Amino acid sequence: MIDYESLIEFEESLSSCSDYGTTILQNNIELKIECLRYSSGSLTDSDSDGDEDSESNFESDEKLEDVNEAQQIEISEDKFNQIFKNYHFKNDEFSTCNKCGRSLANEDDYQKCCLSYIEIKQQINSNLEKSYWISLLNNPTRTINTLPYYTQLLFLQQGGIPNQIRSLIWKKLFLLSNKKIPQSIKYVYQNFQHSYNVEISKQISKDLNRTFPTISFFKQEKVIQNLSTILNVYANYDVELGYCQGLLFLVGVLYHNFNQNSLLTFYSLINIMENEPQLHNIFSTFTMASTLNNWYLEFLNLLKSVDSQLFNHLIEFVEFKPFLYQWWLSFISSHSPDSSIINRIIDFCLIQGWKIGLFKISLGLIISNKPILMSLSKGEEEIIYQHLLNESKWSNVINNLDLFFGQLLLSWDEALFLNFEKLDDKLLDDDGYHDEHFNPIIDKFKKLSLNLRSLSNQGVTSLRNRSNSSSINTLNQSTTSVFSTTHNQNSNNSSSKHELESIYSDVSDVSSNENKSFTDYLKLPTFKKSPTADNESTVSAASSALIVENNTLKVLLKKAMELIDENQVDGADALKSDIMKVM
């Protein structure tokens, strides 16, 4: 039984003492309600009463394996407890230990911290928290509007959505009070599975192999085929956007959490893109350049407002576009050291909004890396790009994601994010960071997007059969990085001139062997990586690590000399700690 009285009482207590506002959260849920009301009618509980078209009928060949909550008007405490009982961490490849970062999919790899984490997380002991989640599952709009502070606390500040019910919560946030997907979406999904564009289909097939290469779920033939279908159908449906590298980071995670329900994944993608046109526009060929540039200028204003010291230091010698564009176009999921981070990113964006969510997380990553960024100066830009384009950008927050998502990202004045679209572009020009020299970067990113309308003008033929795993294996896997100005222009492969610039690449993909990931030479917490192919590659990696370690020592020695010259002792302990990491 839901204890509404205790929930309301606790909400009032939170609202009187919380340091964080809830305006962004409430505006976002109102936007979702209005968009869904416009597209599929009134959103009331009665809409789902007696409806025979339940979630189990979304796709006849894809039955959900979890508790069939969509057929229930109300989820009782017994059903809620049963969901937790039926869940096993080993079956969820996106679940990781919050201390060591190990995947919990393989029980043989468990450490003591993993077992402790599972023991703590395998059930909810708080009756108040349990009442909240049951209430949210039964009526998400009413619960969030009535309990915004408690919503923000549980979603962001106390571990995020429990793994056991993340799938159900995400479904509810996309469907809200509706029990079913609109019939029009079903017709689109069924009838648009034809005439796939050759160029788009090939690019999707290539990207399917490299979006989540370490997660075995995405290597299954059925998964590959279904993801290919979803993206090809969406390209047919949304001709303006077509397909853009990066969408797979979102679609893949949704598909995994929706228990391989392709139709619900397709509907969710449409829902996201139609609810936030600006997000849609950064992926569309025709609007990508202007929208990304606007986001870039708005973001720089935010950084300047939040931390003027860091902004003034970096703007003198660092070009922000390479790493910001990669983050935004991959939903900040590219080069993530821990798959649980990706779930937390989507948790955050679902209740804060996608653009604001991406801005806040990007800002948080830069602020969290301030000690490293402030220690570097002109001439050392490559180290910054190496760091921010690789998994090491998460190293300062990986061990305390609650502090990052639940405190840092909520600590800034909400007005900054509610009004940033009204910023004066002239001010940006006057401050000297609207630099036309880097406009070619936008042109490269435009190549990330494949568009049906533009390709049809080139006389590209279409094919009826969807991509399959055999065709994927035969595709050329080479990629060219858009994030480095030092890449080799003379490729040995004559067909490389036709290759799309890749969002999956980082600086180390195409830079000289003198630079590896920042993690390698700062000796920051290491994460599981694929074993090296042979001894030669191992030796090469070790040699490169030694070279970049020397570069790091030079940076630290330079900082030490500055402290000595200025007779400063305040930074000595921090510097000593950094040196010890390298040693």
Tab-separated table of N, CA, C and O in Angstrom, residues 71 190 211 238 244 261-262 265 289 300 311 334 350 365-367 392 404 415 422 429 434 481 531 540 542 560:
chain	number	residue	atom	x	y	z
A	71	GLN	N	-0.119	-4.414	-18.581
A	71	GLN	CA	-1.461	-4.971	-18.570
A	71	GLN	C	-2.160	-4.696	-17.243
A	71	GLN	O	-3.344	-4.947	-17.102
A	190	GLN	N	5.647	-0.825	-39.360
A	190	GLN	CA	5.402	-1.990	-40.212
A	190	GLN	C	5.565	-1.667	-41.704
A	190	GLN	O	6.129	-2.452	-42.462
A	211	THR	N	29.649	0.467	-31.829
A	211	THR	CA	29.032	1.364	-30.857
A	211	THR	C	29.301	0.898	-29.431
A	211	THR	O	29.753	1.668	-28.591
A	238	ASP	N	11.864	9.741	-41.008
A	238	ASP	CA	12.331	11.116	-40.801
A	238	ASP	C	13.328	11.463	-41.906
A	238	ASP	O	14.544	11.390	-41.721
A	244	CYS	N	22.287	9.551	-38.587
A	244	CYS	CA	23.510	10.218	-38.153
A	244	CYS	C	24.234	9.327	-37.168
A	244	CYS	O	23.615	8.734	-36.265
A	261	ASN	N	12.466	-4.778	-27.279
A	261	ASN	CA	11.203	-4.399	-27.903
A	261	ASN	C	11.496	-3.327	-28.947
A	261	ASN	O	11.688	-2.157	-28.637
A	262	SER	N	11.525	-3.710	-30.205
A	262	SER	CA	11.915	-2.812	-31.288
A	262	SER	C	10.922	-1.681	-31.487
A	262	SER	O	11.310	-0.531	-31.728
A	265	THR	N	11.249	0.930	-28.807
A	265	THR	CA	12.487	1.679	-29.034
A	265	THR	C	12.291	2.703	-30.149
A	265	THR	O	12.703	3.860	-30.035
A	289	ALA	N	24.976	22.330	-38.893
A	289	ALA	CA	26.008	23.357	-38.755
A	289	ALA	C	25.539	24.523	-37.904
A	289	ALA	O	26.208	24.924	-36.947
A	300	LEU	N	29.587	28.126	-24.249
A	300	LEU	CA	30.710	28.941	-23.807
A	300	LEU	C	30.254	30.035	-22.855
A	300	LEU	O	30.944	30.366	-21.887
A	311	PHE	N	37.367	29.290	-17.831
A	311	PHE	CA	37.030	29.743	-19.183
A	311	PHE	C	38.136	30.633	-19.757
A	311	PHE	O	38.602	30.423	-20.884
A	334	SER	N	30.165	8.006	-25.867
A	334	SER	CA	31.361	7.505	-26.538
A	334	SER	C	32.538	7.557	-25.583
A	334	SER	O	32.730	8.537	-24.871
A	350	LEU	N	16.277	12.319	-19.091
A	350	LEU	CA	14.846	12.050	-19.134
A	350	LEU	C	14.062	13.002	-18.239
A	350	LEU	O	12.923	13.357	-18.539
A	365	LEU	N	31.698	17.767	-16.647
A	365	LEU	CA	32.940	17.080	-16.998
A	365	LEU	C	34.114	18.055	-17.075
A	365	LEU	O	35.223	17.766	-16.610
A	366	ILE	N	33.884	19.224	-17.661
A	366	ILE	CA	34.958	20.213	-17.773
A	366	ILE	C	35.337	20.744	-16.397
A	366	ILE	O	36.525	20.848	-16.050
A	367	ILE	N	34.340	21.058	-15.566
A	367	ILE	CA	34.612	21.558	-14.210
A	367	ILE	C	35.330	20.503	-13.377
A	367	ILE	O	36.267	20.808	-12.631
A	392	SER	N	39.243	8.792	-19.929
A	392	SER	CA	39.865	9.378	-18.742
A	392	SER	C	39.170	10.649	-18.271
A	392	SER	O	39.372	11.075	-17.140
A	404	PHE	N	28.463	13.587	-8.614
A	404	PHE	CA	28.503	14.259	-9.909
A	404	PHE	C	27.095	14.581	-10.402
A	404	PHE	O	26.753	15.742	-10.656
A	415	ALA	N	18.340	29.398	-13.580
A	415	ALA	CA	18.055	30.471	-14.535
A	415	ALA	C	19.059	30.486	-15.679
A	415	ALA	O	18.723	30.879	-16.802
A	422	LYS	N	18.647	33.029	-24.897
A	422	LYS	CA	18.454	34.451	-25.137
A	422	LYS	C	19.766	35.226	-25.082
A	422	LYS	O	19.769	36.444	-25.075
A	429	ASP	N	31.002	37.491	-29.871
A	429	ASP	CA	31.997	37.988	-30.818
A	429	ASP	C	32.964	38.949	-30.143
A	429	ASP	O	34.166	38.913	-30.367
A	434	HIS	N	34.298	33.624	-31.001
A	434	HIS	CA	33.490	33.201	-32.150
A	434	HIS	C	34.438	33.199	-33.351
A	434	HIS	O	34.422	34.082	-34.180
A	481	SER	N	39.224	10.256	-38.124
A	481	SER	CA	38.813	11.087	-37.005
A	481	SER	C	38.581	12.519	-37.425
A	481	SER	O	39.339	13.095	-38.175
A	531	PRO	N	41.845	-7.351	-24.741
A	531	PRO	CA	43.234	-7.779	-24.782
A	531	PRO	C	43.886	-7.408	-26.100
A	531	PRO	O	43.223	-7.345	-27.129
A	540	SER	N	54.256	-1.903	-28.585
A	540	SER	CA	54.007	-0.568	-29.108
A	540	SER	C	53.245	0.282	-28.119
A	540	SER	O	53.550	1.456	-27.916
A	542	ALA	N	53.185	-0.102	-24.853
A	542	ALA	CA	54.052	0.205	-23.715
A	542	ALA	C	55.017	1.331	-24.059
A	542	ALA	O	55.274	2.225	-23.244
A	560	ALA	N	55.726	22.494	-10.802
A	560	ALA	CA	56.532	22.552	-9.579
A	560	ALA	C	57.460	23.762	-9.602
A	560	ALA	O	57.634	24.457	-8.585
